[in-house]
PDB file of C-alpha atoms in Angstrom:
ATOM      1  CA  UNK T   5    -148.269   8.981-201.225  1.00 83.00           C
ATOM      2  CA  UNK T   6    -145.224  11.227-201.454  1.00 87.00           C
ATOM      3  CA  UNK T   7    -146.898  13.857-199.261  1.00 92.00           C
ATOM      4  CA  UNK T   8    -147.456  11.296-196.497  1.00 93.00           C
ATOM      5  CA  UNK T   9    -143.833  10.194-196.760  1.00 93.00           C
ATOM      6  CA  UNK T  10    -142.639  13.806-196.554  1.00 94.00           C
ATOM      7  CA  UNK T  11    -144.677  14.361-193.373  1.00 96.00           C
ATOM      8  CA  UNK T  12    -143.316  11.150-191.830  1.00 96.00           C
ATOM      9  CA  UNK T  13    -139.750  12.110-192.764  1.00 96.00           C
ATOM     10  CA  UNK T  14    -140.218  15.563-191.245  1.00 97.00           C
ATOM     11  CA  UNK T  15    -141.553  14.047-188.020  1.00 97.00           C
ATOM     12  CA  UNK T  16    -138.607  11.639-187.850  1.00 97.00           C
ATOM     13  CA  UNK T  17    -136.113  14.468-188.403  1.00 97.00           C
ATOM     14  CA  UNK T  18    -137.835  16.651-185.796  1.00 97.00           C
ATOM     15  CA  UNK T  19    -137.896  13.846-183.241  1.00 97.00           C
ATOM     16  CA  UNK T  20    -134.283  12.977-183.946  1.00 97.00           C
ATOM     17  CA  UNK T  21    -133.188  16.587-183.537  1.00 97.00           C
ATOM     18  CA  UNK T  22    -135.054  16.855-180.239  1.00 97.00           C
ATOM     19  CA  UNK T  23    -133.505  13.648-178.906  1.00 96.00           C
ATOM     20  CA  UNK T  24    -129.991  14.510-180.069  1.00 95.00           C
ATOM     21  CA  UNK T  25    -130.100  17.848-178.231  1.00 95.00           C
ATOM     22  CA  UNK T  26    -130.773  16.180-174.862  1.00 93.00           C
ATOM     23  CA  UNK T  27    -128.154  15.442-172.213  1.00 91.00           C
ATOM     24  CA  UNK T  28    -128.737  11.705-171.992  1.00 92.00           C
ATOM     25  CA  UNK T  29    -126.390   9.535-174.031  1.00 93.00           C
ATOM     26  CA  UNK T  30    -129.061   6.909-174.676  1.00 94.00           C
ATOM     27  CA  UNK T  31    -131.424   9.535-176.084  1.00 95.00           C
ATOM     28  CA  UNK T  32    -128.672  10.761-178.376  1.00 95.00           C
ATOM     29  CA  UNK T  33    -128.184   7.228-179.708  1.00 95.00           C
ATOM     30  CA  UNK T  34    -131.924   6.806-180.281  1.00 96.00           C
ATOM     31  CA  UNK T  35    -131.917  10.190-182.021  1.00 96.00           C
ATOM     32  CA  UNK T  36    -129.177   9.098-184.419  1.00 96.00           C
ATOM     33  CA  UNK T  37    -131.198   5.962-185.166  1.00 95.00           C
ATOM     34  CA  UNK T  38    -134.288   8.030-185.944  1.00 96.00           C
ATOM     35  CA  UNK T  39    -132.199  10.366-188.098  1.00 96.00           C
ATOM     36  CA  UNK T  40    -130.842   7.449-190.111  1.00 96.00           C
ATOM     37  CA  UNK T  41    -134.354   6.028-190.595  1.00 95.00           C
ATOM     38  CA  UNK T  42    -135.517   9.421-191.812  1.00 96.00           C
ATOM     39  CA  UNK T  43    -132.604   9.558-194.248  1.00 94.00           C
ATOM     40  CA  UNK T  44    -133.484   6.091-195.557  1.00 93.00           C
ATOM     41  CA  UNK T  45    -137.078   7.118-196.157  1.00 93.00           C
ATOM     42  CA  UNK T  46    -135.863  10.330-197.801  1.00 93.00           C
ATOM     43  CA  UNK T  47    -133.689   8.360-200.223  1.00 90.00           C
ATOM     44  CA  UNK T  48    -136.575   6.040-201.004  1.00 88.00           C
ATOM     45  CA  UNK T  49    -138.975   8.923-201.609  1.00 89.00           C
ATOM     46  CA  UNK T  50    -136.518  10.876-203.751  1.00 87.00           C
ATOM     47  CA  UNK T  51    -135.909   7.764-205.833  1.00 81.00           C
ATOM     48  CA  UNK T  52    -139.602   7.704-206.627  1.00 78.00           C
ATOM     49  CA  UNK T  53    -142.373   5.531-205.300  1.00 75.00           C
ATOM     50  CA  UNK T  54    -143.119   3.641-208.509  1.00 76.00           C
ATOM     51  CA  UNK T  55    -145.054   0.512-209.213  1.00 78.00           C
ATOM     52  CA  UNK T  56    -143.546  -1.949-211.593  1.00 76.00           C
ATOM     53  CA  UNK T  57    -141.829  -5.252-212.071  1.00 74.00           C
ATOM     54  CA  UNK T  58    -138.413  -6.053-210.627  1.00 75.00           C
ATOM     55  CA  UNK T  59    -135.609  -5.515-213.140  1.00 74.00           C
ATOM     56  CA  UNK T  60    -134.885  -9.180-213.853  1.00 76.00           C
ATOM     57  CA  UNK T  61    -133.855 -10.817-217.099  1.00 72.00           C
ATOM     58  CA  UNK T  62    -136.667 -12.668-218.781  1.00 77.00           C
ATOM     59  CA  UNK T  63    -139.448 -10.649-217.144  1.00 74.00           C
ATOM     60  CA  UNK T  64    -141.496  -8.725-219.676  1.00 81.00           C
ATOM     61  CA  UNK T  65    -143.229  -5.684-218.192  1.00 78.00           C
ATOM     62  CA  UNK T  66    -144.271  -2.210-219.202  1.00 80.00           C
ATOM     63  CA  UNK T  67    -142.499  -0.527-216.276  1.00 79.00           C
ATOM     64  CA  UNK T  68    -139.511  -1.498-214.193  1.00 78.00           C
ATOM     65  CA  UNK T  69    -138.543  -0.301-210.734  1.00 80.00           C
ATOM     66  CA  UNK T  70    -135.192   1.476-210.395  1.00 80.00           C
ATOM     67  CA  UNK T  71    -132.944  -0.727-208.199  1.00 82.00           C
ATOM     68  CA  UNK T  72    -130.312   1.932-207.407  1.00 85.00           C
ATOM     69  CA  UNK T  73    -132.188   3.703-204.561  1.00 85.00           C
ATOM     70  CA  UNK T  74    -133.003   0.350-202.999  1.00 85.00           C
ATOM     71  CA  UNK T  75    -129.345  -0.687-203.132  1.00 89.00           C
ATOM     72  CA  UNK T  76    -128.277   2.626-201.587  1.00 90.00           C
ATOM     73  CA  UNK T  77    -130.820   2.252-198.793  1.00 91.00           C
ATOM     74  CA  UNK T  78    -129.742  -1.312-198.080  1.00 93.00           C
ATOM     75  CA  UNK T  79    -126.129  -0.184-197.806  1.00 95.00           C
ATOM     76  CA  UNK T  80    -127.129   2.719-195.564  1.00 94.00           C
ATOM     77  CA  UNK T  81    -129.142   0.390-193.300  1.00 95.00           C
ATOM     78  CA  UNK T  82    -126.131  -1.866-192.801  1.00 96.00           C
ATOM     79  CA  UNK T  83    -123.863   1.095-192.051  1.00 96.00           C
ATOM     80  CA  UNK T  84    -126.333   2.656-189.613  1.00 95.00           C
ATOM     81  CA  UNK T  85    -126.746  -0.693-187.846  1.00 96.00           C
ATOM     82  CA  UNK T  86    -122.978  -0.918-187.366  1.00 96.00           C
ATOM     83  CA  UNK T  87    -122.742   2.666-186.108  1.00 96.00           C
ATOM     84  CA  UNK T  88    -125.664   2.143-183.717  1.00 96.00           C
ATOM     85  CA  UNK T  89    -124.127  -1.060-182.360  1.00 96.00           C
ATOM     86  CA  UNK T  90    -120.811   0.724-181.822  1.00 97.00           C
ATOM     87  CA  UNK T  91    -122.507   3.643-180.056  1.00 95.00           C
ATOM     88  CA  UNK T  92    -124.471   1.305-177.794  1.00 96.00           C
ATOM     89  CA  UNK T  93    -121.326  -0.576-176.774  1.00 96.00           C
ATOM     90  CA  UNK T  94    -119.511   2.716-176.213  1.00 94.00           C
ATOM     91  CA  UNK T  95    -122.378   4.043-174.076  1.00 93.00           C
ATOM     92  CA  UNK T  96    -122.549   0.819-172.060  1.00 95.00           C
ATOM     93  CA  UNK T  97    -118.814   0.876-171.400  1.00 94.00           C
ATOM     94  CA  UNK T  98    -118.847   4.533-170.405  1.00 91.00           C
ATOM     95  CA  UNK T  99    -121.778   3.863-168.066  1.00 93.00           C
ATOM     96  CA  UNK T 100    -119.780   1.056-166.452  1.00 93.00           C
ATOM     97  CA  UNK T 101    -116.756   3.291-165.945  1.00 91.00           C
ATOM     98  CA  UNK T 102    -118.409   6.576-164.985  1.00 90.00           C
ATOM     99  CA  UNK T 103    -121.764   5.431-163.623  1.00 89.00           C
ATOM    100  CA  UNK T 104    -123.929   7.915-165.503  1.00 89.00           C
ATOM    101  CA  UNK T 105    -125.155   8.604-169.009  1.00 88.00           C
ATOM    102  CA  UNK T 106    -125.463  12.359-168.515  1.00 89.00           C
ATOM    103  CA  UNK T 107    -123.190  14.230-170.918  1.00 88.00           C
ATOM    104  CA  UNK T 108    -122.687  17.150-168.503  1.00 87.00           C
ATOM    105  CA  UNK T 109    -121.457  14.838-165.738  1.00 86.00           C
ATOM    106  CA  UNK T 110    -119.168  12.982-168.160  1.00 85.00           C
ATOM    107  CA  UNK T 111    -117.261  16.164-168.929  1.00 82.00           C
ATOM    108  CA  UNK T 112    -115.921  16.426-165.424  1.00 74.00           C
ATOM    109  CA  UNK T 113    -114.971  19.505-163.468  1.00 71.00           C
ATOM    110  CA  UNK T 114    -111.928  21.238-164.905  1.00 68.00           C
ATOM    111  CA  UNK T 115    -110.868  24.673-163.717  1.00 59.00           C
ATOM    112  CA  UNK T 116    -109.618  26.973-166.442  1.00 55.00           C
ATOM    113  CA  UNK T 117    -108.455  29.797-164.185  1.00 53.00           C
TER     114      UNK T 117
END
C-alpha cells in the first residue's frame, strides 16, 4: 500500500510543479492546492499506514493507531484551506483591477534604461 501512496504522491508533486511553473494565476493556485494535498498524503504515509483501534480510554486492543500524524494533517488541511481561500480572493481582485490572470502581463512594462 505504501508503494501506491508513493506513486500517487509523486504524481501530485509532478502535477503541482507543472502547474506552478505556468503563467496563469489560477493554475498556480491549483498547483499550490495539489502540492498541499501531496504533502498531506506524504505525512500520512510517513506516519505509517497501520491498522488498529483508535487510542481511546476503555478500548482494549492489541494495536493502536498513532494519532499524531492525523492531528498534523488535520492542522495542515485547515491552514492550506485558508491559504487557498486567500489566494483565490487575491486572484479575483487582481483580475478585477487588471483584467487578466497572466503573470507576465501583470508585471507591466517598465524601462530600466
